[in-house]
PDB file of C-alpha atoms in Angstrom:
ATOM      1  CA  GLU A 231      49.916 131.578 164.815  1.00  0.00           C
ATOM      2  CA  VAL A 232      51.629 133.075 167.846  1.00  0.00           C
ATOM      3  CA  GLN A 233      51.078 136.844 167.953  1.00  0.00           C
ATOM      4  CA  LEU A 234      52.067 139.584 170.318  1.00  0.00           C
ATOM      5  CA  VAL A 235      50.663 143.111 169.685  1.00  0.00           C
ATOM      6  CA  GLU A 236      51.938 146.018 171.663  1.00  0.00           C
ATOM      7  CA  SER A 237      50.098 149.328 172.271  1.00  0.00           C
ATOM      8  CA  GLY A 238      50.195 152.388 174.414  1.00  0.00           C
ATOM      9  CA  GLY A 239      53.361 154.134 173.173  1.00  0.00           C
ATOM     10  CA  GLY A 240      53.574 157.790 172.441  1.00  0.00           C
ATOM     11  CA  LEU A 241      55.171 161.157 173.219  1.00  0.00           C
ATOM     12  CA  VAL A 242      55.290 162.017 176.987  1.00  0.00           C
ATOM     13  CA  GLN A 243      57.080 164.668 178.972  1.00  0.00           C
ATOM     14  CA  PRO A 244      59.967 163.840 181.330  1.00  0.00           C
ATOM     15  CA  GLY A 245      58.668 162.846 184.764  1.00  0.00           C
ATOM     16  CA  ARG A 246      55.365 161.663 183.484  1.00  0.00           C
ATOM     17  CA  SER A 247      53.897 158.221 183.255  1.00  0.00           C
ATOM     18  CA  LEU A 248      52.845 155.801 180.423  1.00  0.00           C
ATOM     19  CA  ARG A 249      51.302 152.339 180.371  1.00  0.00           C
ATOM     20  CA  LEU A 250      52.125 149.790 177.763  1.00  0.00           C
ATOM     21  CA  SER A 251      49.931 146.825 176.907  1.00  0.00           C
ATOM     22  CA  CYS A 252      50.679 143.576 174.958  1.00  0.00           C
ATOM     23  CA  ALA A 253      47.838 141.371 173.602  1.00  0.00           C
ATOM     24  CA  ALA A 254      48.916 137.799 173.215  1.00  0.00           C
ATOM     25  CA  SER A 255      47.265 135.171 171.041  1.00  0.00           C
ATOM     26  CA  GLY A 256      47.898 131.789 169.462  1.00  0.00           C
ATOM     27  CA  PHE A 257      49.457 130.052 172.500  1.00  0.00           C
ATOM     28  CA  ASN A 258      48.631 129.293 176.113  1.00  0.00           C
ATOM     29  CA  PHE A 259      49.667 132.627 177.580  1.00  0.00           C
ATOM     30  CA  TYR A 260      49.551 131.396 181.203  1.00  0.00           C
ATOM     31  CA  ASP A 261      52.177 128.759 180.496  1.00  0.00           C
ATOM     32  CA  TYR A 262      55.011 131.120 179.654  1.00  0.00           C
ATOM     33  CA  ALA A 263      57.138 133.856 181.171  1.00  0.00           C
ATOM     34  CA  MET A 264      57.105 137.167 179.334  1.00  0.00           C
ATOM     35  CA  HIS A 265      59.492 139.995 178.928  1.00  0.00           C
ATOM     36  CA  TRP A 266      59.714 143.717 177.827  1.00  0.00           C
ATOM     37  CA  VAL A 267      62.794 144.579 175.797  1.00  0.00           C
ATOM     38  CA  ARG A 268      63.524 147.961 174.393  1.00  0.00           C
ATOM     39  CA  GLN A 269      65.793 149.061 171.578  1.00  0.00           C
ATOM     40  CA  VAL A 270      67.054 152.490 170.543  1.00  0.00           C
ATOM     41  CA  PRO A 271      67.623 152.772 166.724  1.00  0.00           C
ATOM     42  CA  GLY A 272      71.127 151.692 165.780  1.00  0.00           C
ATOM     43  CA  LYS A 273      71.721 150.028 169.129  1.00  0.00           C
ATOM     44  CA  GLY A 274      71.340 146.490 170.471  1.00  0.00           C
ATOM     45  CA  PRO A 275      68.152 145.396 172.322  1.00  0.00           C
ATOM     46  CA  GLN A 276      68.164 145.907 176.108  1.00  0.00           C
ATOM     47  CA  TRP A 277      66.162 143.811 178.537  1.00  0.00           C
ATOM     48  CA  VAL A 278      63.827 145.859 180.684  1.00  0.00           C
ATOM     49  CA  SER A 279      61.847 143.540 182.727  1.00  0.00           C
ATOM     50  CA  GLY A 280      60.603 139.935 182.995  1.00  0.00           C
ATOM     51  CA  ILE A 281      57.661 138.096 184.731  1.00  0.00           C
ATOM     52  CA  ASN A 282      57.090 134.359 185.249  1.00  0.00           C
ATOM     53  CA  TRP A 283      54.018 132.492 184.223  1.00  0.00           C
ATOM     54  CA  ASN A 284      51.799 133.360 187.184  1.00  0.00           C
ATOM     55  CA  GLY A 285      53.249 136.771 188.117  1.00  0.00           C
ATOM     56  CA  GLY A 286      54.889 135.450 191.290  1.00  0.00           C
ATOM     57  CA  SER A 287      58.438 136.284 190.213  1.00  0.00           C
ATOM     58  CA  ILE A 288      59.538 139.476 188.550  1.00  0.00           C
ATOM     59  CA  GLY A 289      62.730 141.105 187.548  1.00  0.00           C
ATOM     60  CA  TYR A 290      63.950 144.488 186.336  1.00  0.00           C
ATOM     61  CA  ALA A 291      67.026 145.987 184.819  1.00  0.00           C
ATOM     62  CA  ASP A 292      68.836 148.239 187.199  1.00  0.00           C
ATOM     63  CA  SER A 293      68.025 151.288 184.866  1.00  0.00           C
ATOM     64  CA  VAL A 294      64.340 150.915 185.411  1.00  0.00           C
ATOM     65  CA  LYS A 295      64.110 149.451 188.872  1.00  0.00           C
ATOM     66  CA  GLY A 296      61.839 151.558 191.173  1.00  0.00           C
ATOM     67  CA  ARG A 297      60.247 153.206 188.176  1.00  0.00           C
ATOM     68  CA  PHE A 298      58.726 150.633 185.962  1.00  0.00           C
ATOM     69  CA  ILE A 299      56.227 147.977 187.094  1.00  0.00           C
ATOM     70  CA  ILE A 300      55.535 144.828 184.988  1.00  0.00           C
ATOM     71  CA  SER A 301      52.326 142.815 185.384  1.00  0.00           C
ATOM     72  CA  ARG A 302      50.183 140.344 183.600  1.00  0.00           C
ATOM     73  CA  ASP A 303      46.481 139.248 183.344  1.00  0.00           C
ATOM     74  CA  ASN A 304      46.353 135.615 182.332  1.00  0.00           C
ATOM     75  CA  ALA A 305      42.579 135.783 182.034  1.00  0.00           C
ATOM     76  CA  GLU A 306      42.955 138.502 179.462  1.00  0.00           C
ATOM     77  CA  ASN A 307      46.084 137.157 177.824  1.00  0.00           C
ATOM     78  CA  SER A 308      47.752 140.476 178.400  1.00  0.00           C
ATOM     79  CA  LEU A 309      51.093 141.833 179.561  1.00  0.00           C
ATOM     80  CA  TYR A 310      51.567 145.352 180.997  1.00  0.00           C
ATOM     81  CA  LEU A 311      54.364 147.807 181.683  1.00  0.00           C
ATOM     82  CA  GLN A 312      53.615 150.825 183.809  1.00  0.00           C
ATOM     83  CA  MET A 313      56.377 153.323 183.293  1.00  0.00           C
ATOM     84  CA  ASN A 314      56.751 156.137 185.857  1.00  0.00           C
ATOM     85  CA  SER A 315      59.105 159.026 186.281  1.00  0.00           C
ATOM     86  CA  LEU A 316      60.119 158.711 182.621  1.00  0.00           C
ATOM     87  CA  ARG A 317      63.387 159.961 181.475  1.00  0.00           C
ATOM     88  CA  SER A 318      64.788 160.980 178.063  1.00  0.00           C
ATOM     89  CA  GLU A 319      66.989 157.947 178.143  1.00  0.00           C
ATOM     90  CA  ASP A 320      63.831 155.704 178.201  1.00  0.00           C
ATOM     91  CA  THR A 321      63.034 156.753 174.645  1.00  0.00           C
ATOM     92  CA  ALA A 322      63.022 153.498 172.546  1.00  0.00           C
ATOM     93  CA  LEU A 323      61.040 150.987 170.781  1.00  0.00           C
ATOM     94  CA  TYR A 324      59.538 148.666 173.407  1.00  0.00           C
ATOM     95  CA  TYR A 325      58.909 144.938 172.570  1.00  0.00           C
ATOM     96  CA  CYS A 326      56.788 142.451 174.235  1.00  0.00           C
ATOM     97  CA  VAL A 327      58.558 139.059 174.091  1.00  0.00           C
ATOM     98  CA  LYS A 328      57.549 135.549 174.984  1.00  0.00           C
ATOM     99  CA  ASP A 329      59.895 133.301 176.830  1.00  0.00           C
ATOM    100  CA  GLU A 330      60.351 129.607 176.037  1.00  0.00           C
ATOM    101  CA  SER A 331      60.085 128.748 179.729  1.00  0.00           C
ATOM    102  CA  THR A 332      57.597 129.299 182.562  1.00  0.00           C
ATOM    103  CA  GLU A 333      60.248 131.356 184.505  1.00  0.00           C
ATOM    104  CA  TRP A 334      61.854 134.617 183.305  1.00  0.00           C
ATOM    105  CA  GLU A 335      64.954 133.826 185.311  1.00  0.00           C
ATOM    106  CA  LEU A 336      67.480 131.207 184.573  1.00  0.00           C
ATOM    107  CA  ARG A 337      67.458 128.705 187.508  1.00  0.00           C
ATOM    108  CA  LYS A 338      70.438 126.878 188.601  1.00  0.00           C
ATOM    109  CA  GLY A 339      70.868 123.614 186.844  1.00  0.00           C
ATOM    110  CA  TYR A 340      68.456 124.434 184.011  1.00  0.00           C
ATOM    111  CA  LEU A 341      69.214 124.985 180.397  1.00  0.00           C
ATOM    112  CA  TYR A 342      68.683 128.433 178.929  1.00  0.00           C
ATOM    113  CA  TYR A 343      66.254 128.643 176.138  1.00  0.00           C
ATOM    114  CA  GLY A 344      65.401 132.344 176.222  1.00  0.00           C
ATOM    115  CA  MET A 345      63.030 134.396 174.264  1.00  0.00           C
ATOM    116  CA  ASP A 346      61.408 133.040 171.210  1.00  0.00           C
ATOM    117  CA  VAL A 347      58.600 135.263 169.943  1.00  0.00           C
ATOM    118  CA  TRP A 348      58.675 138.985 169.616  1.00  0.00           C
ATOM    119  CA  GLY A 349      56.039 141.669 168.883  1.00  0.00           C
ATOM    120  CA  GLN A 350      56.554 144.491 166.419  1.00  0.00           C
ATOM    121  CA  GLY A 351      57.019 146.995 169.239  1.00  0.00           C
ATOM    122  CA  THR A 352      55.513 150.309 170.341  1.00  0.00           C
ATOM    123  CA  THR A 353      57.515 153.529 170.348  1.00  0.00           C
ATOM    124  CA  VAL A 354      57.946 155.590 173.486  1.00  0.00           C
ATOM    125  CA  THR A 355      59.467 159.078 173.117  1.00  0.00           C
ATOM    126  CA  VAL A 356      60.206 161.005 176.262  1.00  0.00           C
ATOM    127  CA  SER A 357      60.635 164.716 175.489  1.00  0.00           C
ATOM    128  CA  SER A 358      59.584 168.083 176.536  1.00  0.00           C
TER     129      SER A 358
ATOM    130  CA  GLN B1198      77.220 149.581 175.436  1.00  0.00           C
ATOM    131  CA  SER B1199      76.029 146.101 174.861  1.00  0.00           C
ATOM    132  CA  VAL B1200      77.287 143.227 177.045  1.00  0.00           C
ATOM    133  CA  LEU B1201      77.966 140.919 174.140  1.00  0.00           C
ATOM    134  CA  THR B1202      80.143 142.056 171.354  1.00  0.00           C
ATOM    135  CA  GLN B1203      79.323 141.652 167.643  1.00  0.00           C
ATOM    136  CA  PRO B1204      81.028 143.217 164.623  1.00  0.00           C
ATOM    137  CA  PRO B1205      78.769 146.106 163.436  1.00  0.00           C
ATOM    138  CA  SER B1206      78.739 144.899 159.758  1.00  0.00           C
ATOM    139  CA  ALA B1207      79.273 141.911 157.533  1.00  0.00           C
ATOM    140  CA  SER B1208      78.728 141.349 153.904  1.00  0.00           C
ATOM    141  CA  GLY B1209      78.856 138.739 151.143  1.00  0.00           C
ATOM    142  CA  THR B1210      77.670 137.958 147.700  1.00  0.00           C
ATOM    143  CA  PRO B1211      74.854 135.587 146.781  1.00  0.00           C
ATOM    144  CA  GLY B1212      75.756 132.066 147.308  1.00  0.00           C
ATOM    145  CA  GLN B1213      78.715 132.796 149.632  1.00  0.00           C
ATOM    146  CA  ARG B1214      79.057 131.733 153.272  1.00  0.00           C
ATOM    147  CA  VAL B1215      79.375 134.427 155.992  1.00  0.00           C
ATOM    148  CA  THR B1216      79.899 134.099 159.719  1.00  0.00           C
ATOM    149  CA  ILE B1217      79.008 136.588 162.415  1.00  0.00           C
ATOM    150  CA  SER B1218      80.679 136.458 165.794  1.00  0.00           C
ATOM    151  CA  CYS B1219      79.462 137.107 169.335  1.00  0.00           C
ATOM    152  CA  SER B1220      81.919 137.586 172.103  1.00  0.00           C
ATOM    153  CA  GLY B1221      81.005 137.395 175.816  1.00  0.00           C
ATOM    154  CA  SER B1222      82.509 136.327 179.062  1.00  0.00           C
ATOM    155  CA  SER B1223      82.338 133.502 181.588  1.00  0.00           C
ATOM    156  CA  SER B1224      79.311 134.858 183.057  1.00  0.00           C
ATOM    157  CA  ASN B1225      77.219 134.674 179.945  1.00  0.00           C
ATOM    158  CA  VAL B1226      78.287 132.924 176.702  1.00  0.00           C
ATOM    159  CA  GLY B1227      81.004 131.023 178.510  1.00  0.00           C
ATOM    160  CA  SER B1228      78.506 129.124 180.716  1.00  0.00           C
ATOM    161  CA  VAL B1229      75.037 129.599 179.044  1.00  0.00           C
ATOM    162  CA  SER B1230      73.707 128.862 175.560  1.00  0.00           C
ATOM    163  CA  VAL B1231      73.201 131.555 172.984  1.00  0.00           C
ATOM    164  CA  ASN B1232      70.284 132.523 170.817  1.00  0.00           C
ATOM    165  CA  TRP B1233      70.366 134.307 167.445  1.00  0.00           C
ATOM    166  CA  TYR B1234      67.681 136.640 166.021  1.00  0.00           C
ATOM    167  CA  GLN B1235      67.157 138.012 162.530  1.00  0.00           C
ATOM    168  CA  HIS B1236      65.593 141.466 162.339  1.00  0.00           C
ATOM    169  CA  LEU B1237      64.203 142.909 159.203  1.00  0.00           C
ATOM    170  CA  PRO B1238      63.162 146.599 159.391  1.00  0.00           C
ATOM    171  CA  GLY B1239      59.635 147.120 160.326  1.00  0.00           C
ATOM    172  CA  THR B1240      59.089 143.578 161.393  1.00  0.00           C
ATOM    173  CA  ALA B1241      59.273 141.595 164.665  1.00  0.00           C
ATOM    174  CA  PRO B1242      62.730 140.104 165.364  1.00  0.00           C
ATOM    175  CA  LYS B1243      62.703 136.305 164.504  1.00  0.00           C
ATOM    176  CA  LEU B1244      64.421 133.523 166.420  1.00  0.00           C
ATOM    177  CA  LEU B1245      66.977 131.839 164.171  1.00  0.00           C
ATOM    178  CA  ILE B1246      68.983 129.823 166.561  1.00  0.00           C
ATOM    179  CA  TYR B1247      68.382 128.629 170.110  1.00  0.00           C
ATOM    180  CA  SER B1248      70.485 126.615 172.544  1.00  0.00           C
ATOM    181  CA  SER B1249      73.583 127.804 170.586  1.00  0.00           C
ATOM    182  CA  ASN B1250      73.055 125.433 167.590  1.00  0.00           C
ATOM    183  CA  GLN B1251      69.411 124.345 167.294  1.00  0.00           C
ATOM    184  CA  ARG B1252      67.070 125.778 164.558  1.00  0.00           C
ATOM    185  CA  PRO B1253      63.412 126.249 165.207  1.00  0.00           C
ATOM    186  CA  SER B1254      61.073 124.661 162.781  1.00  0.00           C
ATOM    187  CA  GLY B1255      60.737 126.613 159.594  1.00  0.00           C
ATOM    188  CA  VAL B1256      64.343 128.151 159.769  1.00  0.00           C
ATOM    189  CA  PRO B1257      66.273 126.975 156.684  1.00  0.00           C
ATOM    190  CA  ASP B1258      69.338 124.758 157.367  1.00  0.00           C
ATOM    191  CA  ARG B1259      71.476 127.387 155.677  1.00  0.00           C
ATOM    192  CA  PHE B1260      71.519 128.971 159.119  1.00  0.00           C
ATOM    193  CA  SER B1261      73.694 127.286 161.730  1.00  0.00           C
ATOM    194  CA  GLY B1262      75.178 128.237 165.093  1.00  0.00           C
ATOM    195  CA  SER B1263      78.093 127.192 167.173  1.00  0.00           C
ATOM    196  CA  LYS B1264      79.689 128.077 170.458  1.00  0.00           C
ATOM    197  CA  SER B1265      83.156 127.652 171.912  1.00  0.00           C
ATOM    198  CA  GLY B1266      84.340 129.013 175.098  1.00  0.00           C
ATOM    199  CA  THR B1267      83.139 132.581 175.565  1.00  0.00           C
ATOM    200  CA  SER B1268      82.364 133.091 171.862  1.00  0.00           C
ATOM    201  CA  ALA B1269      79.629 132.054 169.539  1.00  0.00           C
ATOM    202  CA  SER B1270      79.095 132.238 165.883  1.00  0.00           C
ATOM    203  CA  LEU B1271      76.240 132.417 163.383  1.00  0.00           C
ATOM    204  CA  ALA B1272      76.933 130.952 159.851  1.00  0.00           C
ATOM    205  CA  ILE B1273      74.834 131.663 156.800  1.00  0.00           C
ATOM    206  CA  SER B1274      75.608 129.482 153.851  1.00  0.00           C
ATOM    207  CA  GLY B1275      74.175 129.977 150.290  1.00  0.00           C
ATOM    208  CA  LEU B1276      73.661 133.711 151.014  1.00  0.00           C
ATOM    209  CA  GLN B1277      70.414 135.087 149.503  1.00  0.00           C
ATOM    210  CA  SER B1278      69.260 138.730 149.026  1.00  0.00           C
ATOM    211  CA  GLU B1279      66.539 138.168 151.539  1.00  0.00           C
ATOM    212  CA  ASP B1280      69.140 137.460 154.306  1.00  0.00           C
ATOM    213  CA  GLU B1281      69.990 141.190 154.320  1.00  0.00           C
ATOM    214  CA  ALA B1282      68.999 142.043 157.802  1.00  0.00           C
ATOM    215  CA  ASP B1283      70.321 142.961 161.413  1.00  0.00           C
ATOM    216  CA  TYR B1284      71.437 139.853 163.416  1.00  0.00           C
ATOM    217  CA  TYR B1285      71.568 139.853 167.203  1.00  0.00           C
ATOM    218  CA  CYS B1286      73.020 137.361 169.554  1.00  0.00           C
ATOM    219  CA  ALA B1287      71.585 136.893 173.177  1.00  0.00           C
ATOM    220  CA  SER B1288      72.254 135.011 176.248  1.00  0.00           C
ATOM    221  CA  TRP B1289      71.828 135.035 180.027  1.00  0.00           C
ATOM    222  CA  ASP B1290      74.269 136.727 182.455  1.00  0.00           C
ATOM    223  CA  ASP B1291      74.644 135.174 185.789  1.00  0.00           C
ATOM    224  CA  SER B1292      76.363 138.228 187.240  1.00  0.00           C
ATOM    225  CA  LEU B1293      73.715 140.687 185.922  1.00  0.00           C
ATOM    226  CA  ASN B1294      70.929 138.184 186.619  1.00  0.00           C
ATOM    227  CA  GLY B1295      69.135 139.015 183.321  1.00  0.00           C
ATOM    228  CA  PRO B1296      69.166 138.432 179.641  1.00  0.00           C
ATOM    229  CA  VAL B1297      71.810 140.154 177.591  1.00  0.00           C
ATOM    230  CA  PHE B1298      72.186 141.023 173.953  1.00  0.00           C
ATOM    231  CA  GLY B1299      74.821 141.940 171.393  1.00  0.00           C
ATOM    232  CA  GLY B1300      74.933 145.265 169.602  1.00  0.00           C
ATOM    233  CA  GLY B1301      73.840 143.709 166.378  1.00  0.00           C
ATOM    234  CA  THR B1302      75.529 143.020 162.917  1.00  0.00           C
ATOM    235  CA  LYS B1303      74.052 144.556 159.767  1.00  0.00           C
ATOM    236  CA  LEU B1304      74.490 141.984 156.961  1.00  0.00           C
ATOM    237  CA  THR B1305      74.592 143.356 153.452  1.00  0.00           C
ATOM    238  CA  VAL B1306      74.269 141.059 150.453  1.00  0.00           C
ATOM    239  CA  LEU B1307      76.292 142.689 147.687  1.00  0.00           C
TER     240      LEU B1307
END
């Protein structure tokens, strides 16, 4: 069974840092791109960041660019999100999500399959 | 504000057919396929439809998807109480160069 388990969330003060982790199991982790997606209760999901199968291609939403860093360890079947300079608007439930492709980015001429498996999420609260 | 537009709520009685719409633009739904997710509180969102109209294995054929122009729809026939959940559409946006989502539709089974 494909499983994604997030950890590392919590309460943090504005301006501080937090590192999220995602443990993957049940599939060949190194074959797939991965994403972080966040959601505020009552709102739609928001894509945060994506990384391709080997970490060679990375993308960020404008709202987190320059503050968040996504990475992966294929030997450990793990995905990470280093969140720096946190703001109150970063408060959300953060999901680790598997892509159906090797690349996080839709390439010209390719069909879009998108995200297929989600974790249950870890809550990040940024407040003083 | 979500990039894709969905009605905030929908409802139906058991056995009925309901549809949920997802409106986008030429840079996303108009040129890229759409996925649909079902989200029950306290659980991980589940992929219901991919490539606009394909069902992953294990998803009942009561769920179907379609796309026309810059709009997509999710249809649920033979509505059941366990279908009560939040439903989200998603696609890729060429202008934003990233995945985009709808604001979600809360389905109530009366």
